[in-house]
Coordinates of N, CA and C in Angstrom, one line a residue:
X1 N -42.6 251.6 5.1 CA -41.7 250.7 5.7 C -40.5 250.6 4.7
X2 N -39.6 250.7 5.3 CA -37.8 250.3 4.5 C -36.8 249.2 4.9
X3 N -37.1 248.3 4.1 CA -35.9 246.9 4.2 C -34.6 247.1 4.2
X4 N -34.2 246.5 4.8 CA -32.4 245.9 4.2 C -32.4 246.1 2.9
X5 N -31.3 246.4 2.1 CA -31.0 245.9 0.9 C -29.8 244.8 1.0
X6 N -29.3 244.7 2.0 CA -28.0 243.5 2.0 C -29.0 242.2 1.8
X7 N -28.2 241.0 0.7 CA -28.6 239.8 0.5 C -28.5 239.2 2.1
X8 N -29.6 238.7 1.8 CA -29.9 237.8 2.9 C -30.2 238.3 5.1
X9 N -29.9 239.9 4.6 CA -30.5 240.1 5.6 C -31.7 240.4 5.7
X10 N -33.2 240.1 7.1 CA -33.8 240.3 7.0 C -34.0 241.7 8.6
X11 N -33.4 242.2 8.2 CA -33.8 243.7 9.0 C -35.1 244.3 8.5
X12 N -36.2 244.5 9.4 CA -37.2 245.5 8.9 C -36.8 246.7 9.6
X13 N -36.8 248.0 8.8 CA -36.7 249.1 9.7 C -38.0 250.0 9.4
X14 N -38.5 250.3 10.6 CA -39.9 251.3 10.2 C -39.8 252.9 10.5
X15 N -39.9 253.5 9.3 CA -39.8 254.8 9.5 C -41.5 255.0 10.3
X16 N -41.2 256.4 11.2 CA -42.7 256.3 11.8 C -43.5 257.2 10.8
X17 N -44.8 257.1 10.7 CA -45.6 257.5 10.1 C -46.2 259.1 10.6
X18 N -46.6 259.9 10.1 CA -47.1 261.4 10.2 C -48.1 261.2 11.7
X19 N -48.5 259.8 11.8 CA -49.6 259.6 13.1 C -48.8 259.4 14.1
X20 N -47.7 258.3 13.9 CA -47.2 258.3 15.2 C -46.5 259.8 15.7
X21 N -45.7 260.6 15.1 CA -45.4 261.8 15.2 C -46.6 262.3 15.8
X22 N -47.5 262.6 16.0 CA -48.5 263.4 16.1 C -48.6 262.8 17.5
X23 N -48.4 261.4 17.6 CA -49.1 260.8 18.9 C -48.0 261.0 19.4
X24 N -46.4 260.6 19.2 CA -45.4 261.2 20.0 C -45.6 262.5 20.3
X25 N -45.9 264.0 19.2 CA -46.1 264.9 20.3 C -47.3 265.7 21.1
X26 N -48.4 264.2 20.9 CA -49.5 264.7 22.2 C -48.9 264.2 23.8
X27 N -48.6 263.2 23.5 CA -47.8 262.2 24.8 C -46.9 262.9 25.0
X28 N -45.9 263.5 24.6 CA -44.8 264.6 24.8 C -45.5 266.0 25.7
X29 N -46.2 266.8 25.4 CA -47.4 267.5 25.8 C -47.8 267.3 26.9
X30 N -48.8 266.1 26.9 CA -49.3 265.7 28.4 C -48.5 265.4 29.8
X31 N -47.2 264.6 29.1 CA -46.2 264.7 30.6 C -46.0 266.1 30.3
X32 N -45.3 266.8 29.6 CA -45.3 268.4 30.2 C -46.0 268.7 31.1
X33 N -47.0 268.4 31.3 CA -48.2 269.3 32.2 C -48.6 268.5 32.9
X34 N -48.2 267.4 32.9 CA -48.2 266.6 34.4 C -47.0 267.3 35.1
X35 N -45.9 267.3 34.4 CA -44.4 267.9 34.7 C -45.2 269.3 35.6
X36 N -45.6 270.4 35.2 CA -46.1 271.8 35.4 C -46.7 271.4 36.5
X37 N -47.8 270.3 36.4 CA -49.1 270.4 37.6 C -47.9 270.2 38.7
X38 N -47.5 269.3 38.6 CA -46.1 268.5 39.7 C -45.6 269.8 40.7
X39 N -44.9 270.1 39.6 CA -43.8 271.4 40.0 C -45.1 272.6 40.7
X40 N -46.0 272.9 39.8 CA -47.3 274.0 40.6 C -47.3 273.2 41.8
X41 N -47.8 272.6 42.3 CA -48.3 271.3 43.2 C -47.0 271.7 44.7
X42 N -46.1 271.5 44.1 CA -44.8 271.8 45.2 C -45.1 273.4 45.6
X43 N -45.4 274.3 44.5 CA -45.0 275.5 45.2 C -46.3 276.2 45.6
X44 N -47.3 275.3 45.4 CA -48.9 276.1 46.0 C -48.8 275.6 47.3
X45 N -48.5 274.6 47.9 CA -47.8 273.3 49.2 C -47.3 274.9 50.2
X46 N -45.9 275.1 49.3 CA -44.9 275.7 49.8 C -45.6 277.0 49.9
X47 N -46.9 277.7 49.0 CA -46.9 279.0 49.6 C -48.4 278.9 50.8
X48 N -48.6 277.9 50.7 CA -50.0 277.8 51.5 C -49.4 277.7 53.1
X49 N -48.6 276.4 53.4 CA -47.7 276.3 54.7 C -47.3 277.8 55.5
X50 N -46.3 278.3 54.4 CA -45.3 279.6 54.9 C -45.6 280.7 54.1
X51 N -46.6 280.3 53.5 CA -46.8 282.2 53.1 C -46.2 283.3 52.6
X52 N -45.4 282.0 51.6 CA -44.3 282.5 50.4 C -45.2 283.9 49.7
X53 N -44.7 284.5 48.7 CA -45.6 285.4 48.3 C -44.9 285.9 47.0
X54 N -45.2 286.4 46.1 CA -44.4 286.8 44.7 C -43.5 288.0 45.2
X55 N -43.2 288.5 46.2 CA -41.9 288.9 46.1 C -41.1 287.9 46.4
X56 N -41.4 287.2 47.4 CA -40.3 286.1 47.8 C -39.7 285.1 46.6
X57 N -40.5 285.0 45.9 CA -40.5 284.3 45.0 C -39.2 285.1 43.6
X58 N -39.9 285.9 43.6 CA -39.3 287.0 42.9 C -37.4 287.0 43.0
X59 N -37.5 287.8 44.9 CA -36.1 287.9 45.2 C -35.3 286.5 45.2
X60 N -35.9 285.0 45.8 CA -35.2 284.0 45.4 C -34.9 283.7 43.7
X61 N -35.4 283.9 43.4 CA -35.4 283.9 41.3 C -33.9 284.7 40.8
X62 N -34.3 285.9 41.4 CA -33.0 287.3 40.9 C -31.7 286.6 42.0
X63 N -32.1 285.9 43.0 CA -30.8 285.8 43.8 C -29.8 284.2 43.1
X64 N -31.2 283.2 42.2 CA -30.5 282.2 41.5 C -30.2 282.6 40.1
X65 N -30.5 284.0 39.7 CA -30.1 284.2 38.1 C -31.1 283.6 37.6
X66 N -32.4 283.4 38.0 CA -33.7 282.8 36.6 C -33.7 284.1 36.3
X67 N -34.3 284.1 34.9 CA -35.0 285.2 34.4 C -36.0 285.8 34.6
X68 N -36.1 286.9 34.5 CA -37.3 287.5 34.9 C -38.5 286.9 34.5
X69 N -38.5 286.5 33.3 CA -40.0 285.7 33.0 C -40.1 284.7 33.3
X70 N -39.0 283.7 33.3 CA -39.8 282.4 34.0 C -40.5 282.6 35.6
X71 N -39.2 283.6 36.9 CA -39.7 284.3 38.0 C -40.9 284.8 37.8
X72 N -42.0 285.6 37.0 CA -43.0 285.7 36.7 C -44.4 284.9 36.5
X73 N -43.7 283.6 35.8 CA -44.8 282.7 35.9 C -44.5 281.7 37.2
X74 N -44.0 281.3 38.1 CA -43.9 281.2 39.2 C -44.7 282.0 40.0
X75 N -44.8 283.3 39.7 CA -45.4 283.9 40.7 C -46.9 284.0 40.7
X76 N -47.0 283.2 39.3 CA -48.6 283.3 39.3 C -49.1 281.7 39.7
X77 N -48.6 281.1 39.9 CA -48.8 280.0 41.3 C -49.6 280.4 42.2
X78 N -48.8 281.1 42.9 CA -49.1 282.0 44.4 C -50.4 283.3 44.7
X79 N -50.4 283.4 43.0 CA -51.3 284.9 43.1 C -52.2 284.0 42.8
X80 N -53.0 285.4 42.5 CA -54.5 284.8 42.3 C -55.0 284.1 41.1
X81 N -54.0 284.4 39.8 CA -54.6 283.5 38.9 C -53.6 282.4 39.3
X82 N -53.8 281.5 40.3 CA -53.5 280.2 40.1 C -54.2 278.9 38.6
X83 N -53.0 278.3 38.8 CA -53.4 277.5 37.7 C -53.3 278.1 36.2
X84 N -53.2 279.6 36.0 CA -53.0 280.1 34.7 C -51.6 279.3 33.5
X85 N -50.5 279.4 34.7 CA -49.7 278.6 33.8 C -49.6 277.0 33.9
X86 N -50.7 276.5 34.3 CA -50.4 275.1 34.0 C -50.7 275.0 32.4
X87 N -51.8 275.9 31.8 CA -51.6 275.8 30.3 C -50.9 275.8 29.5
X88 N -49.3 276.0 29.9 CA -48.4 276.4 28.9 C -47.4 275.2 29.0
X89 N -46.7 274.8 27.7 CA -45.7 273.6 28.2 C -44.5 273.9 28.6
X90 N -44.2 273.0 29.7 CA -42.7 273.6 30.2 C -41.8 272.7 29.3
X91 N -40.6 274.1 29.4 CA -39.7 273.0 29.2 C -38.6 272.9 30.1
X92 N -37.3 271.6 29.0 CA -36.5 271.1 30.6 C -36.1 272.6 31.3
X93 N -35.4 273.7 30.7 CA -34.6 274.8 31.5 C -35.4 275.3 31.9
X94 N -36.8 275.6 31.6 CA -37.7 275.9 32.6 C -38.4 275.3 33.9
X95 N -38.2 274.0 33.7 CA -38.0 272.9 34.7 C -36.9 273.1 36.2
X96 N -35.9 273.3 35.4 CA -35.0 273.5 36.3 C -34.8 274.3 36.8
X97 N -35.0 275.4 36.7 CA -35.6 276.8 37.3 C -36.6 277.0 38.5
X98 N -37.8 276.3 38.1 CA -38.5 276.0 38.8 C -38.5 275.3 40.3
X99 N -37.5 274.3 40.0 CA -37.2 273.0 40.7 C -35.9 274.0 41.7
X100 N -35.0 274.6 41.2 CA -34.3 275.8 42.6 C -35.1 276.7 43.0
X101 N -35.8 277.1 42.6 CA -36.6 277.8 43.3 C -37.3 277.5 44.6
X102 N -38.4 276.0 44.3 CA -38.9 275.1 45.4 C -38.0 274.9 46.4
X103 N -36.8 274.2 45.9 CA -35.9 273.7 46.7 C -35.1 274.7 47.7
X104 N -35.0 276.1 47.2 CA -34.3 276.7 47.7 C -35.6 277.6 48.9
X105 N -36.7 277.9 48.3 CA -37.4 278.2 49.4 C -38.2 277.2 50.2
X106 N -38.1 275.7 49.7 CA -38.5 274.7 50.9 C -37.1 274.4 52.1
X107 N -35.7 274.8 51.5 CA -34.5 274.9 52.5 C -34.9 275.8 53.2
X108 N -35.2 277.5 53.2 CA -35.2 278.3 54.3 C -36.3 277.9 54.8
X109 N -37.2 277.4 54.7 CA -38.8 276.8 55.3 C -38.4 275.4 56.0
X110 N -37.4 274.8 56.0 CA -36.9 273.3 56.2 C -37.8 273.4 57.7
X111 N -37.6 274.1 58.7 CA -37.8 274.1 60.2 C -39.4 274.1 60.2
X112 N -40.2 275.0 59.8 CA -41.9 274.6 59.8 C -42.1 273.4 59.3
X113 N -41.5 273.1 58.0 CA -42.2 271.8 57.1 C -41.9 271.0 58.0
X114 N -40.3 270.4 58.5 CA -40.3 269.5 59.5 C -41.7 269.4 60.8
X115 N -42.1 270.8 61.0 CA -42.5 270.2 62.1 C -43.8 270.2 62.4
X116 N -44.5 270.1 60.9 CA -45.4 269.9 59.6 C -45.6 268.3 59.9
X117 N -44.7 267.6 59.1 CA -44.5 266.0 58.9 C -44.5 265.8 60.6
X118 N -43.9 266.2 61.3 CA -43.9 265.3 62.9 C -45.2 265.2 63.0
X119 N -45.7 266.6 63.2 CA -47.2 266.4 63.5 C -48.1 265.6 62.5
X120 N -47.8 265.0 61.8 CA -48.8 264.2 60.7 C -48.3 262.8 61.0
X121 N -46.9 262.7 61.9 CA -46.6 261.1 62.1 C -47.4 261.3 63.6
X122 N -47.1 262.4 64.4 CA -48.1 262.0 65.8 C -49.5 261.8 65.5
X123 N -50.2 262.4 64.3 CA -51.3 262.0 64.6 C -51.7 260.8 63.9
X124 N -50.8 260.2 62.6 CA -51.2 258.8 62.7 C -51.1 257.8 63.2
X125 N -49.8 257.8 64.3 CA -49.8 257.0 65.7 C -51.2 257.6 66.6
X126 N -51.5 258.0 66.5 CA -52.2 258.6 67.3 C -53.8 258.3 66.7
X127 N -53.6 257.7 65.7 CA -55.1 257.8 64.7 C -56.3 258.3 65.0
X128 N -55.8 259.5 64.9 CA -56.5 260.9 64.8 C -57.1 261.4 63.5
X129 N -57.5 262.6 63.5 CA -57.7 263.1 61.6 C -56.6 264.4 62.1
X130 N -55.9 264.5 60.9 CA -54.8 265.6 60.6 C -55.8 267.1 61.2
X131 N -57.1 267.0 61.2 CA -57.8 268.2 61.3 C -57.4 268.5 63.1
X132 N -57.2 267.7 63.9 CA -57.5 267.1 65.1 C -55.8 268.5 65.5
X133 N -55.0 269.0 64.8 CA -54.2 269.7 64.6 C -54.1 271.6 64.7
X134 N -53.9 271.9 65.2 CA -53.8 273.7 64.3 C -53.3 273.8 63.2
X135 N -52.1 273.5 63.0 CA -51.3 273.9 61.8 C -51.6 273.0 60.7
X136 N -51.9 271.7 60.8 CA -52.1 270.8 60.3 C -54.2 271.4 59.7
X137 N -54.8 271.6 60.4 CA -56.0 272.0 59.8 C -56.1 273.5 59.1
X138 N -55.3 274.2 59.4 CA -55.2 275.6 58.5 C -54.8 275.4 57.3
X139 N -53.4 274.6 57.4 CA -52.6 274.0 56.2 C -53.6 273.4 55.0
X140 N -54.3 272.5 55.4 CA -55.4 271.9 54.5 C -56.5 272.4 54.1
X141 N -57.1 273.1 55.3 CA -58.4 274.2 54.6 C -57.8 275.2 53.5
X142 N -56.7 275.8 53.5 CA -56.0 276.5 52.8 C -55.5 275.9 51.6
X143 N -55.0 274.8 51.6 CA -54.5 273.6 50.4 C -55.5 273.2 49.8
X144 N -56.4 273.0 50.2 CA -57.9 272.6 49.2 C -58.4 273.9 48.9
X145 N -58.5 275.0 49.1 CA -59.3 275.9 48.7 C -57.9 276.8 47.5
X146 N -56.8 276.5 47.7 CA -55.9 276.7 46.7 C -56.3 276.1 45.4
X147 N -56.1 274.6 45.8 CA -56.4 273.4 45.3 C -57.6 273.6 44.4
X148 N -58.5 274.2 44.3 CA -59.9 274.1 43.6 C -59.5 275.5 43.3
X149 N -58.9 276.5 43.0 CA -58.9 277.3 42.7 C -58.1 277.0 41.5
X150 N -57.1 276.5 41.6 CA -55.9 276.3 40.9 C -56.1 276.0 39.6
X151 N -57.8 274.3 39.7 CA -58.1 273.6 39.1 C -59.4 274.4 38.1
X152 N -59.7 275.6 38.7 CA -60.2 276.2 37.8 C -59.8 277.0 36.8
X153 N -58.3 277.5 36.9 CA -57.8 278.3 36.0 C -57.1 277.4 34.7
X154 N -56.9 275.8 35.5 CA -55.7 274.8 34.5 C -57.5 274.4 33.6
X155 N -56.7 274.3 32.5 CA -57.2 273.1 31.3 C -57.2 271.7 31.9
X156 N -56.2 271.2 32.8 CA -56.3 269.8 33.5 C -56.9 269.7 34.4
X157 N -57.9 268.5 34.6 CA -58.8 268.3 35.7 C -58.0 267.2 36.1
X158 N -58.8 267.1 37.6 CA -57.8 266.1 38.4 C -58.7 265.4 39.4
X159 N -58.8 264.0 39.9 CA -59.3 263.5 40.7 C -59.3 263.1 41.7
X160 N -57.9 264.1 41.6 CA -57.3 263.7 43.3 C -57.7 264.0 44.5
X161 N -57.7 263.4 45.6 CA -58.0 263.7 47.1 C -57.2 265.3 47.6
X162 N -57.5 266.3 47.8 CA -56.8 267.8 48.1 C -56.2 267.4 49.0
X163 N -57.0 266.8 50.5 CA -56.2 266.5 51.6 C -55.0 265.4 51.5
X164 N -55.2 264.3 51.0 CA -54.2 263.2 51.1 C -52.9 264.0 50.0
X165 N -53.5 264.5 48.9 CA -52.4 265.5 47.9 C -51.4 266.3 48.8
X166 N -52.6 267.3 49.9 CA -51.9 268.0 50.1 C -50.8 267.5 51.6
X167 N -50.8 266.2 52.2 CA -50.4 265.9 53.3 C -49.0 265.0 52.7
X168 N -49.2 264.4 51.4 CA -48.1 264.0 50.9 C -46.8 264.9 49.9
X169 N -47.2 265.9 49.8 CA -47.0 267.5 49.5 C -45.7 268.2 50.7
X170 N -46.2 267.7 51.5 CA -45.6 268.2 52.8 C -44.0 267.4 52.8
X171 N -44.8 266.0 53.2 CA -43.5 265.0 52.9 C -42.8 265.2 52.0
X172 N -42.8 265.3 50.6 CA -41.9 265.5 49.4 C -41.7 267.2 49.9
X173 N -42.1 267.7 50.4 CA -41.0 269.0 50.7 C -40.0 268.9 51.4
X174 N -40.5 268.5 52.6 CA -39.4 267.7 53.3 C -38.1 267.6 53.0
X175 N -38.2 266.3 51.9 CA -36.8 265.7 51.4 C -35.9 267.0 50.9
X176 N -37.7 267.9 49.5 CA -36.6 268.6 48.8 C -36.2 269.7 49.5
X177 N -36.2 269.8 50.9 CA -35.6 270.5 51.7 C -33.9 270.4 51.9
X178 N -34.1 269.2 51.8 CA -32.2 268.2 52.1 C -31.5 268.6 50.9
X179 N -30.6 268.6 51.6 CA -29.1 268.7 50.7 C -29.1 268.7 49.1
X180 N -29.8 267.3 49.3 CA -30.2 266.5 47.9 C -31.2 266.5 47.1
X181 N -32.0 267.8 47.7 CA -33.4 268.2 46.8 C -33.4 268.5 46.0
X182 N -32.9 269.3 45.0 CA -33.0 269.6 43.4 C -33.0 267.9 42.9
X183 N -31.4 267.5 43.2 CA -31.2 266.3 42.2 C -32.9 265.3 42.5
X184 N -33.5 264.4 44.3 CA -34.8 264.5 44.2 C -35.6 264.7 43.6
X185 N -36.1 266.0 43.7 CA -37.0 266.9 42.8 C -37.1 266.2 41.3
X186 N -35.9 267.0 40.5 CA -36.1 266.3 39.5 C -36.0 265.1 38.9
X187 N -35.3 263.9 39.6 CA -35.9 262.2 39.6 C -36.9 262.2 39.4
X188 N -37.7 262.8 40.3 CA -39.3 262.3 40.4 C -40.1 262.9 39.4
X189 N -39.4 263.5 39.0 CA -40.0 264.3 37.1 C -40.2 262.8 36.1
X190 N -39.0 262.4 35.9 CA -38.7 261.2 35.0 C -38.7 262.4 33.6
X191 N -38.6 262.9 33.5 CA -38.3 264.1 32.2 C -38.0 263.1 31.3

């Protein structure tokens, strides 16, 4: 710890110690990869619905100027090693990379996802189960079985509901469908 030296003031200033450092960058770390699951989360959504696929993924990437390697680990979302890159920590420009990509392939998808969410408000007026659906029950047998795949390749385990995950998944595509989806998108980061 380091005082004031001016008479009479009583300022304590605390340098942090080698622990707290350590604990700042475990906590730094873990939102990263809540950050990663997040952003996976949007685009396993996005390829389970419409059937995105690593070229798509690919040509949207080369058409925003990402790099080839960040486009690369995106595409392993969609493939079969899902979940491989949730191990790795993102960072912000890889964030944002990420986050046009979603956005830009949940805009040309805008028309299914919308009509995605209707059918999930008719059937809660309707209080039904989302299964009670076509598109709505492919979408989810498909999102849970991504879903447990995903969570076998990540180091992070999770105790989320697949269905309720993946039905609120839909909705946040939605938005980041709008105009205003990147900026969206990344709010809900809190980076």
């Amino acid at each position: 710890m380091v005082t004031s030296a001016a008479p009479g003031n009583t300022s304590v200033f605390i340098l942090p110690s080698r622990q707290d450092n350590t604990q700042y960058t475990v906590a730094k770390k873990v939102r990263s990869n809540q950050i990663r699951t997040k952003l996976d989360m949007e685009l396993l959504a996005l390829n389970v619905l419409t059937g995105i696929n690593s070229d798509s993924i690919l040509r949207v990437a080369s058409k925003l100027n990402i790099p080839p390697k960040l486009a690369d680990e995106l595409t392993l979302v969609v493939d079969e090693k899902r979940g491989m890159s949730a191990n790795q920590p993102l960072k912000t420009e890889e964030a944002k990379s990420f986050i046009l990509v979603i956005c830009h392939l949940a805009k040309q998808n805008q028309a299914l996802i919308r009509r995605a969410v209707a059918l999930m408000e008719q059937v809660a007026a309707q209080k039904t189960k989302p299964q009670s659906v076509t598109l709505l029950r492919e979408y989810l047998d498909k999102f849970e079985k991504a879903y447990k795949q995903y969570h076998i390749y990540s180091e992070n385990t999770s105790n989320d509901n697949p269905e309720k995950l993946g039905l609120k998944l839909l909705v946040d595509l939605l938005f980041y469908s709008a105009p205003q989806g990147c900026s969206r998108l990344w709010s809900s980061l809190k980076f």
